[in-house]
Amino acid sequence: MTPFASASLRGLAVGAVCLTLLVAALLFGAAIGETRIPLETVARTVASHLRGGVHGIDPIDAGIVWNYRLSRAVVAAACGAALAVSGVVLQSLLRNPLADPYLLGISAGASYGAVSVAILGLGGGFLSLSVGALGGALLAFGFVVVLAFLSGRGPTAIILAGIAGSQLFNALTSFVVTKSATADEARGIMFWLLGNLSGVRWPDAWLAVPVALFGLTVCLLHSRALDAFAFGTHAAAALGIAVRRVQVVMIGTTALMTAVMVSLVGSIGFVGLVIPHAARLIVGVRHGILLPTAALVGAVFLIGADVLSRTIIAGQVLPIGVMTALFGAPAFALILVHRPAQTGGGR
Amino acid sequence: MSRLVAKGLTRRAGGRAIVDGVSLELVEGEFLALVGPNGSGKSTLISMLAGLKRPHAGDVRLGGARLDKTPRRDVARAIAVVEQQAETGERLTAREVVALGRTPHLGALSPWGEEDEAAVEAALAAVDMLRFADRDWHSLSGGERQRLHIARALAQEPGIVILDEPTNHLDIEHQLAILALVKARRMTVLAALHDLNHAALFADRIAVMDQGRLVALGRPGEVLTPERIATTFKVAAMIETAADGGCHIRFMPLPHGSQPPSRLPERHDKPRVINLLHGRV
Ligand SMILES: Nc1ncnc2c1ncn2[C@@H]1O[C@H](COP(=O)(O)OP(=O)(O)OP(=O)(O)O)[C@@H](O)[C@H]1O
Ligand SMILES: [Mg+2]
């Protein structure tokens, strides 16, 4: 067998293992909760839903599994994957290990959009929180893009513009909340801002999954181009990359993915920052393998974080962002400590 | 596609022309050395010739077509560039860095093939870096990194290779080996060099840059005269010409008073330096 045939066989095997892992995580996500439902029931519920018509299963269990937990796990997986992939792409493109999907003002803009709808009553009750958040996210992203464009378009300009945009929209959010919100409203908004999968149902999954898959595919198609950015934009251009076009497509794709996810579940922190580093430690820096790995790790991580957020305090659901940060921050610290030291050169 | 013609290239920065109306033709198969003092515009000219920076006036043509109208991928298949400085924060191995050279030959969906593998292997061997192939980039020395950049350019399999000071981190063995290597390949070479003896030894033609202008262009024996070296590089030189037309240059500081009056930039601290020197004597 040639080395290339064996390499593609290995790729297939790894892909199969990953898919199995993801499915297992989804099933566990559906099984674990306040009432524990046997994995067998979960599997039978899913199987019968896929065939159409539910027979021989407790309808309440089936309802919890299908309508409540599984849809939630699927959205968590899509969000985790999308945020992790966005983090990888932005870190590579901007050559900054601290870049994350919210860098471009998306989370701040989404918060502002959400409070505009929820507290200021924008849209007169016809707009949902999610639509408001999506609008705010895109507005803030547009602001950041214009600012970055005016201030030189380099990686540093983009990062600084992102910081300026985020600060501005965060200030607007705080302004609205402190000026107009009741204590209850403020608490509700806070909960939403930290990430919240409670209201999530299948229609959300039908949006989140295609967006995540689309984003991952577009990024994968650019994986060689992303590799070529390792030595900077000049070197990438010298290797035949249409630098400007790749930057626009990649930043646009990650912004869209992130904005949709944030509008569905709020701004869940740390996934987009930590998972890319963890994935790099596992498989290295080549994007052809790094992107799918990050997507998988992000998906499984967020399913797990959601389960924890539902179960860690009996009778209470914590914001999922609290869980990701509680586990993400120490994990990030560990990665930093154990990362082999870089000698000379570099940043 | 190995013919590169530049006409009237000009680029301005900081309120002055840092490259000023340079016209130059890279003849297929030749080794053209670009020499000149620090800041004379060599790197800027190289970036424009490789299509990485846009000239403010003038244009570059590759095989007859305007470089800025040619798709980047086609340019990268024809021209490889090794920049003066290029660093990464990514944890790449030596082999992965060289493999980047295959980028212009690979589509988004085309898999890594045997010829890519062979090109990378050959390039690593050519710069004597096979033993280091699996080492982490950040664990390598400056010279080893430079050899990998050159290997990356070779793996690109270009018709033209443009090198900005390719030998500045290398030990003498590898300096000579790298220059001999690119000369031996059937590639067109443009290399910015600081060592005039290397230029004389390897180049078919030498281009001399001074304050953004191309002040001389021709065969080593014609260009490297004591007068040229004194005006451009501010040093005195003795040139021994061998029977085969090759030459060897020996340098020494210009004696006081014999400085060419024309081009030396005004230095405000000059009198003090001279006084100090006189004080020592
Ligand atoms: N953005 C800029 N603003 C002002 N001056 C600039 C700018 N970029 C380059 N220069 C100047 O242009 C001149 C040419 O620079 P270049 O890097 O091309 O020189 P070089 O011949 O390659 O020098 P070296 O031998 O040191 O590599 C230098 O004097 C440099 O200071
Ligand atoms: Mg230079």
PDB file of C-alpha atoms in Angstrom, chain A residues 2 4 91-92 95 220-225 227-228 230-232 234-235 237-242 280 285-287 339-347, chain B residues 52-53 72-73 76 81 83 86-92 96-97 100-101 103-104 106-114 117 137-139 145 149 152 156:
ATOM      1  CA  THR A   2       1.338   3.451  -0.851  1.00  0.00           C
ATOM      2  CA  PHE A   4      -1.013   8.015   0.573  1.00  0.00           C
ATOM      3  CA  GLN A  91      -6.001  33.470  15.798  1.00  0.00           C
ATOM      4  CA  SER A  92      -4.277  32.319  12.607  1.00  0.00           C
ATOM      5  CA  ARG A  95      -1.450  36.028  14.174  1.00  0.00           C
ATOM      6  CA  LEU A 220     -11.859  23.957   5.506  1.00  0.00           C
ATOM      7  CA  LEU A 221     -11.783  25.012   1.866  1.00  0.00           C
ATOM      8  CA  HIS A 222      -9.377  27.758   2.947  1.00  0.00           C
ATOM      9  CA  SER A 223      -7.234  25.569   5.174  1.00  0.00           C
ATOM     10  CA  ARG A 224      -4.154  25.714   2.919  1.00  0.00           C
ATOM     11  CA  ALA A 225      -4.506  29.472   2.683  1.00  0.00           C
ATOM     12  CA  ASP A 227      -1.564  27.565   6.741  1.00  0.00           C
ATOM     13  CA  ALA A 228       0.212  30.007   4.451  1.00  0.00           C
ATOM     14  CA  ALA A 230       2.041  31.337   9.366  1.00  0.00           C
ATOM     15  CA  PHE A 231       4.812  33.730   8.312  1.00  0.00           C
ATOM     16  CA  GLY A 232       2.566  36.751   7.870  1.00  0.00           C
ATOM     17  CA  HIS A 234       3.629  39.084   2.883  1.00  0.00           C
ATOM     18  CA  ALA A 235       4.771  35.490   2.976  1.00  0.00           C
ATOM     19  CA  ALA A 237       1.039  36.572  -0.768  1.00  0.00           C
ATOM     20  CA  ALA A 238       4.402  35.240  -1.949  1.00  0.00           C
ATOM     21  CA  LEU A 239       2.937  31.730  -1.714  1.00  0.00           C
ATOM     22  CA  GLY A 240       0.154  32.695  -4.091  1.00  0.00           C
ATOM     23  CA  ILE A 241      -2.599  33.512  -1.604  1.00  0.00           C
ATOM     24  CA  ALA A 242      -4.999  36.301  -2.543  1.00  0.00           C
ATOM     25  CA  ARG A 280      -3.407  22.702  18.526  1.00  0.00           C
ATOM     26  CA  VAL A 285      -1.159  23.664  13.570  1.00  0.00           C
ATOM     27  CA  ARG A 286      -2.123  22.431  10.107  1.00  0.00           C
ATOM     28  CA  HIS A 287      -5.609  23.699   9.477  1.00  0.00           C
ATOM     29  CA  ARG A 339       3.192  24.785  26.506  1.00  0.00           C
ATOM     30  CA  PRO A 340       6.783  24.039  25.472  1.00  0.00           C
ATOM     31  CA  ALA A 341       8.783  27.242  25.672  1.00  0.00           C
ATOM     32  CA  GLN A 342       9.504  29.010  22.413  1.00  0.00           C
ATOM     33  CA  THR A 343      13.078  30.033  21.954  1.00  0.00           C
ATOM     34  CA  GLY A 344      14.137  33.166  20.139  1.00  0.00           C
ATOM     35  CA  GLY A 345      12.343  34.841  17.226  1.00  0.00           C
ATOM     36  CA  GLY A 346       8.602  34.672  17.085  1.00  0.00           C
ATOM     37  CA  ARG A 347       6.418  37.184  18.737  1.00  0.00           C
TER      38      ARG A 347
ATOM     39  CA  LEU B  52       4.354  42.124  -2.861  1.00  0.00           C
ATOM     40  CA  LYS B  53       4.387  45.915  -2.826  1.00  0.00           C
ATOM     41  CA  ARG B  72      -1.283  35.671  -7.269  1.00  0.00           C
ATOM     42  CA  ARG B  73      -1.222  31.927  -7.640  1.00  0.00           C
ATOM     43  CA  ALA B  76       3.782  32.274  -6.994  1.00  0.00           C
ATOM     44  CA  VAL B  81      10.764  35.020  -2.668  1.00  0.00           C
ATOM     45  CA  GLU B  83      12.414  37.778   2.501  1.00  0.00           C
ATOM     46  CA  ALA B  86      10.147  36.154   8.234  1.00  0.00           C
ATOM     47  CA  GLU B  87       9.142  34.672  11.556  1.00  0.00           C
ATOM     48  CA  THR B  88       6.195  32.707  12.846  1.00  0.00           C
ATOM     49  CA  GLY B  89       4.502  32.186  16.185  1.00  0.00           C
ATOM     50  CA  GLU B  90       3.052  28.854  15.089  1.00  0.00           C
ATOM     51  CA  ARG B  91       4.600  25.619  16.253  1.00  0.00           C
ATOM     52  CA  LEU B  92       5.636  24.292  12.877  1.00  0.00           C
ATOM     53  CA  GLU B  96       6.008  21.764   7.525  1.00  0.00           C
ATOM     54  CA  VAL B  97       7.679  25.087   6.780  1.00  0.00           C
ATOM     55  CA  LEU B 100       4.340  25.583   2.587  1.00  0.00           C
ATOM     56  CA  GLY B 101       6.272  26.023  -0.653  1.00  0.00           C
ATOM     57  CA  THR B 103       0.894  25.935  -1.622  1.00  0.00           C
ATOM     58  CA  PRO B 104       0.687  27.470  -5.115  1.00  0.00           C
ATOM     59  CA  LEU B 106      -2.193  22.666  -4.508  1.00  0.00           C
ATOM     60  CA  GLY B 107      -5.876  23.489  -4.864  1.00  0.00           C
ATOM     61  CA  ALA B 108      -8.343  23.660  -1.981  1.00  0.00           C
ATOM     62  CA  LEU B 109      -9.378  20.065  -2.566  1.00  0.00           C
ATOM     63  CA  SER B 110      -6.326  18.500  -4.201  1.00  0.00           C
ATOM     64  CA  PRO B 111      -4.628  16.117  -1.790  1.00  0.00           C
ATOM     65  CA  TRP B 112      -0.957  16.231  -0.869  1.00  0.00           C
ATOM     66  CA  GLY B 113       0.677  13.977  -3.461  1.00  0.00           C
ATOM     67  CA  GLU B 114       3.862  12.046  -4.044  1.00  0.00           C
ATOM     68  CA  GLU B 117       6.499  14.930  -0.938  1.00  0.00           C
ATOM     69  CA  TRP B 137      11.004  25.735  14.007  1.00  0.00           C
ATOM     70  CA  HIS B 138      11.603  27.598  17.229  1.00  0.00           C
ATOM     71  CA  SER B 139      14.350  25.212  18.268  1.00  0.00           C
ATOM     72  CA  ARG B 145      15.873  28.870   9.700  1.00  0.00           C
ATOM     73  CA  HIS B 149      13.291  29.510   3.941  1.00  0.00           C
ATOM     74  CA  ARG B 152      10.741  26.452   0.962  1.00  0.00           C
ATOM     75  CA  GLN B 156       7.969  26.039  -4.822  1.00  0.00           C
TER      76      GLN B 156
END
